mmCIF file of C-alpha atoms in Angstrom:
data_model
loop_
_atom_site.group_PDB
_atom_site.id
_atom_site.type_symbol
_atom_site.label_atom_id
_atom_site.label_comp_id
_atom_site.label_asym_id
_atom_site.label_seq_id
_atom_site.Cartn_x
_atom_site.Cartn_y
_atom_site.Cartn_z
ATOM 1 C CA SER A 98 61.152 -51.821 200.612
ATOM 2 C CA ARG A 99 59.727 -51.574 204.168
ATOM 3 C CA ASP A 100 60.507 -49.452 207.571
ATOM 4 C CA PRO A 101 62.698 -51.277 209.825
ATOM 5 C CA THR A 102 60.445 -52.638 212.754
ATOM 6 C CA GLU A 103 61.239 -52.609 216.467
ATOM 7 C CA SER A 104 62.724 -56.306 216.150
ATOM 8 C CA ASP A 105 64.817 -55.321 212.931
ATOM 9 C CA TRP A 106 65.483 -51.571 215.389
ATOM 10 C CA SER A 107 67.461 -54.996 218.192
ATOM 11 C CA ARG A 108 69.253 -56.838 215.635
ATOM 12 C CA PHE A 109 70.862 -53.018 214.926
ATOM 13 C CA ALA A 110 71.394 -52.391 218.352
ATOM 14 C CA ARG A 111 72.937 -55.158 218.799
ATOM 15 C CA TYR A 112 76.031 -55.265 216.082
ATOM 16 C CA ALA A 113 75.871 -51.029 215.635
ATOM 17 C CA ARG A 114 77.588 -51.020 219.523
ATOM 18 C CA ARG A 115 80.942 -52.998 218.342
ATOM 19 C CA ILE A 116 81.257 -50.333 216.133
ATOM 20 C CA THR A 117 83.862 -48.167 217.000
ATOM 21 C CA THR A 118 86.017 -47.382 213.930
ATOM 22 C CA PHE A 119 84.273 -45.896 211.000
ATOM 23 C CA ILE A 120 86.573 -44.506 208.013
ATOM 24 C CA PHE A 121 84.613 -44.588 205.301
ATOM 25 C CA LYS A 122 86.889 -44.020 201.918
ATOM 26 C CA ALA A 123 84.552 -44.620 198.984
ATOM 27 C CA THR A 124 82.039 -42.974 196.608
ATOM 28 C CA TYR A 125 78.087 -44.595 198.259
ATOM 29 C CA ASP A 126 75.902 -42.764 196.250
ATOM 30 C CA ASP A 127 76.026 -46.335 193.732
ATOM 31 C CA TYR A 128 75.167 -48.436 196.790
ATOM 32 C CA ILE A 129 72.972 -46.950 199.410
ATOM 33 C CA SER A 130 69.722 -45.626 198.842
ATOM 34 C CA GLU A 131 69.196 -42.160 200.244
ATOM 35 C CA SER A 132 66.057 -43.310 202.111
ATOM 36 C CA LEU A 133 68.265 -45.598 204.060
ATOM 37 C CA PHE A 134 69.730 -41.926 205.979
ATOM 38 C CA GLU A 135 66.299 -40.763 206.810
ATOM 39 C CA VAL A 136 65.138 -43.538 207.703
ATOM 40 C CA LEU A 137 69.349 -43.548 210.642
ATOM 41 C CA GLN A 138 68.555 -39.860 211.082
ATOM 42 C CA ALA A 139 64.886 -40.502 212.152
ATOM 43 C CA ARG A 140 66.299 -42.630 213.779
ATOM 44 C CA ARG A 141 68.683 -40.752 215.268
ATOM 45 C CA ARG A 142 66.214 -38.339 216.800
ATOM 46 C CA THR A 143 65.672 -40.684 219.868
ATOM 47 C CA HIS A 144 68.930 -42.768 219.946
ATOM 48 C CA VAL A 145 72.543 -42.933 219.550
ATOM 49 C CA LEU A 146 72.987 -44.940 216.365
ATOM 50 C CA PHE A 147 76.585 -46.111 217.731
ATOM 51 C CA PRO A 148 77.038 -45.250 221.247
ATOM 52 C CA ARG A 149 80.968 -46.551 221.114
ATOM 53 C CA LEU A 150 81.924 -44.564 218.214
ATOM 54 C CA ASP A 151 85.182 -43.364 219.070
ATOM 55 C CA TRP A 152 86.866 -42.688 215.611
ATOM 56 C CA LEU A 153 84.820 -40.927 212.313
ATOM 57 C CA GLN A 154 87.204 -40.135 209.269
ATOM 58 C CA PHE A 155 85.999 -39.505 205.313
ATOM 59 C CA ASP A 156 86.321 -37.534 202.588
ATOM 60 C CA PRO A 157 83.344 -35.434 202.216
ATOM 61 C CA GLU A 158 82.990 -35.658 198.208
ATOM 62 C CA GLN A 159 82.746 -39.243 198.882
ATOM 63 C CA PHE A 160 80.316 -39.078 201.344
ATOM 64 C CA SER A 161 78.030 -36.682 202.819
ATOM 65 C CA ALA A 162 78.972 -33.985 205.300
ATOM 66 C CA ARG A 163 75.807 -33.941 206.443
ATOM 67 C CA HIS A 164 74.657 -38.133 206.243
ATOM 68 C CA ALA A 165 77.461 -38.198 208.439
ATOM 69 C CA THR A 166 75.611 -36.552 211.443
ATOM 70 C CA ILE A 167 73.977 -39.327 211.674
ATOM 71 C CA LEU A 168 77.594 -40.710 212.959
ATOM 72 C CA ILE A 169 77.742 -38.568 216.267
ATOM 73 C CA SER A 170 77.896 -39.849 219.519
ATOM 74 C CA PRO A 171 78.549 -39.192 222.853
ATOM 75 C CA ARG A 172 82.203 -41.418 222.614
ATOM 76 C CA LEU A 173 83.872 -40.228 219.925
ATOM 77 C CA GLU A 174 86.747 -38.699 220.512
ATOM 78 C CA ASN A 175 88.936 -38.347 216.768
ATOM 79 C CA LEU A 176 87.227 -36.852 214.393
ATOM 80 C CA VAL A 177 89.201 -37.021 210.856
ATOM 81 C CA ILE A 178 87.482 -35.449 207.079
ATOM 82 C CA ASP A 179 90.432 -35.885 204.228
ATOM 83 C CA ALA A 180 90.111 -33.929 201.776
ATOM 84 C CA ARG A 181 93.300 -33.758 198.650
ATOM 85 C CA PRO A 182 96.046 -31.166 199.199
ATOM 86 C CA LEU A 183 95.063 -27.806 197.322
ATOM 87 C CA ILE A 184 92.446 -28.389 196.056
ATOM 88 C CA PRO A 185 89.193 -26.832 196.816
ATOM 89 C CA TRP A 186 85.805 -29.066 197.621
ATOM 90 C CA VAL A 187 82.846 -28.866 194.922
ATOM 91 C CA GLU A 188 80.467 -26.199 195.694
ATOM 92 C CA GLY A 189 78.114 -27.276 198.260
ATOM 93 C CA VAL A 190 80.786 -29.607 200.030
ATOM 94 C CA ALA A 191 82.394 -26.442 202.470
ATOM 95 C CA GLU A 192 78.926 -25.652 203.604
ATOM 96 C CA ASP A 193 77.732 -29.267 204.726
ATOM 97 C CA VAL A 194 81.181 -30.214 206.654
ATOM 98 C CA LYS A 195 79.883 -26.242 208.361
ATOM 99 C CA PHE A 196 76.222 -27.632 209.120
ATOM 100 C CA PHE A 197 78.392 -30.591 210.242
ATOM 101 C CA LEU A 198 80.658 -29.215 212.509
ATOM 102 C CA GLN A 199 77.906 -26.971 214.264
ATOM 103 C CA ARG A 200 76.008 -30.398 214.881
ATOM 104 C CA LEU A 201 78.530 -32.090 216.370
ATOM 105 C CA PHE A 202 79.782 -28.624 218.414
ATOM 106 C CA ASP A 203 75.922 -28.554 220.005
ATOM 107 C CA GLU A 204 76.170 -32.332 220.892
ATOM 108 C CA ARG A 205 79.970 -31.537 222.639
ATOM 109 C CA PRO A 206 81.018 -35.061 222.682
ATOM 110 C CA PRO A 207 82.606 -34.783 226.449
ATOM 111 C CA ASN A 208 85.524 -36.699 225.361
ATOM 112 C CA PHE A 209 86.433 -35.491 222.038
ATOM 113 C CA ILE A 210 90.537 -34.508 222.062
ATOM 114 C CA GLN A 211 91.236 -34.699 218.182
ATOM 115 C CA ALA A 212 89.617 -32.047 214.750
ATOM 116 C CA CYS A 213 91.365 -32.388 211.984
ATOM 117 C CA VAL A 214 89.539 -30.451 209.049
ATOM 118 C CA PRO A 215 91.294 -29.386 206.278
ATOM 119 C CA GLY A 216 88.558 -27.377 204.646
ATOM 120 C CA LEU A 217 87.523 -23.592 204.309
ATOM 121 C CA VAL A 218 84.792 -24.357 206.726
ATOM 122 C CA TYR A 219 86.529 -22.678 209.888
ATOM 123 C CA ASP A 220 84.365 -18.819 210.937
ATOM 124 C CA ARG A 221 85.010 -16.709 214.611
ATOM 125 C CA GLN A 222 82.370 -18.794 216.186
ATOM 126 C CA LEU A 223 83.587 -22.464 214.995
ATOM 127 C CA VAL A 224 86.430 -21.435 215.919
ATOM 128 C CA GLY A 225 85.458 -20.593 219.195
ATOM 129 C CA SER A 226 83.277 -23.812 219.405
ATOM 130 C CA HIS A 227 86.285 -25.231 219.978
ATOM 131 C CA LEU A 228 87.464 -23.683 223.425
ATOM 132 C CA GLN A 229 84.051 -25.117 225.251
ATOM 133 C CA LEU A 230 85.856 -28.977 224.163
ATOM 134 C CA SER A 231 88.629 -28.798 227.050
ATOM 135 C CA ASN A 232 90.181 -32.435 226.178
ATOM 136 C CA LEU A 233 91.210 -30.463 223.021
ATOM 137 C CA ALA A 234 94.177 -31.686 221.770
ATOM 138 C CA CYS A 235 94.968 -31.675 218.044
ATOM 139 C CA ALA A 236 92.999 -29.500 215.831
ATOM 140 C CA VAL A 237 93.780 -28.471 211.697
ATOM 141 C CA PHE A 238 92.203 -25.357 211.060
ATOM 142 C CA HIS A 239 92.340 -23.911 207.257
ATOM 143 C CA LEU A 240 91.778 -20.166 208.082
ATOM 144 C CA ASP A 241 90.302 -17.629 205.001
ATOM 145 C CA SER A 242 90.656 -13.881 205.343
ATOM 146 C CA ALA A 243 87.691 -13.072 206.503
ATOM 147 C CA PHE A 244 89.235 -14.571 209.794
ATOM 148 C CA PHE A 245 91.104 -12.136 210.390
ATOM 149 C CA GLN A 246 88.831 -8.604 209.258
ATOM 150 C CA ASP A 247 88.756 -8.454 212.673
ATOM 151 C CA ALA A 248 92.287 -9.053 213.842
ATOM 152 C CA GLU A 249 91.774 -7.931 217.263
ATOM 153 C CA ALA A 250 89.138 -10.869 217.971
ATOM 154 C CA ALA A 251 90.934 -13.698 215.830
ATOM 155 C CA PHE A 252 93.831 -13.563 218.213
ATOM 156 C CA ASN A 253 91.870 -13.641 220.956
ATOM 157 C CA VAL A 254 90.164 -16.769 220.238
ATOM 158 C CA LEU A 255 93.304 -18.067 219.051
ATOM 159 C CA ARG A 256 95.431 -17.203 221.769
ATOM 160 C CA ARG A 257 92.349 -19.004 224.048
ATOM 161 C CA ILE A 258 92.748 -22.223 221.970
ATOM 162 C CA THR A 259 96.222 -22.163 222.508
ATOM 163 C CA GLU A 260 96.669 -21.867 226.165
ATOM 164 C CA MET A 261 93.380 -24.958 226.360
ATOM 165 C CA PRO A 262 95.128 -26.943 228.383
ATOM 166 C CA LYS A 263 96.226 -30.272 226.934
ATOM 167 C CA MET A 264 96.753 -28.517 223.136
ATOM 168 C CA ARG A 265 99.830 -30.213 221.848
ATOM 169 C CA ALA A 266 99.054 -29.207 218.243
ATOM 170 C CA LEU A 267 97.051 -27.064 216.092
ATOM 171 C CA GLN A 268 98.180 -26.729 212.774
ATOM 172 C CA LEU A 269 96.981 -23.695 210.936
ATOM 173 C CA LYS A 270 96.261 -23.763 207.057
ATOM 174 C CA LEU A 271 95.895 -19.583 206.341
#
């Protein structure tokens, strides 16, 4: 294989501009080379790969959350991370999802309205990051007992989230 040329990237950009939804439901390890993600990640450092992407949905056990960072776009409004009910993620998946969320919140898509993340990834800092998303209207948080070690601080963060002006649906899993 070879590195993409500027002509290749121009063609990619022409088609990538059309993509508004990315829902990944299948295992891709057998089909997509790791080197592809490295090339896309390198390109993403200077270009938004999917500038119109507003919906991102994936199962982090089927599609790596670290790879999903290449899909973060300024127009992203909806994030749905799928998980099987009552079945914890395999080792390493929660850390990858947490890494993804940290990257997402570092970039703060201005129109972000929905975050459904059922896994045990939220700490007080990540929950607090939601406070920066003024358009957030729907959120799912799965919180473990460590979140509540400082009860007053946990209560203040949760109270501030429920007071967000556009928040319409908040689901907490404890």
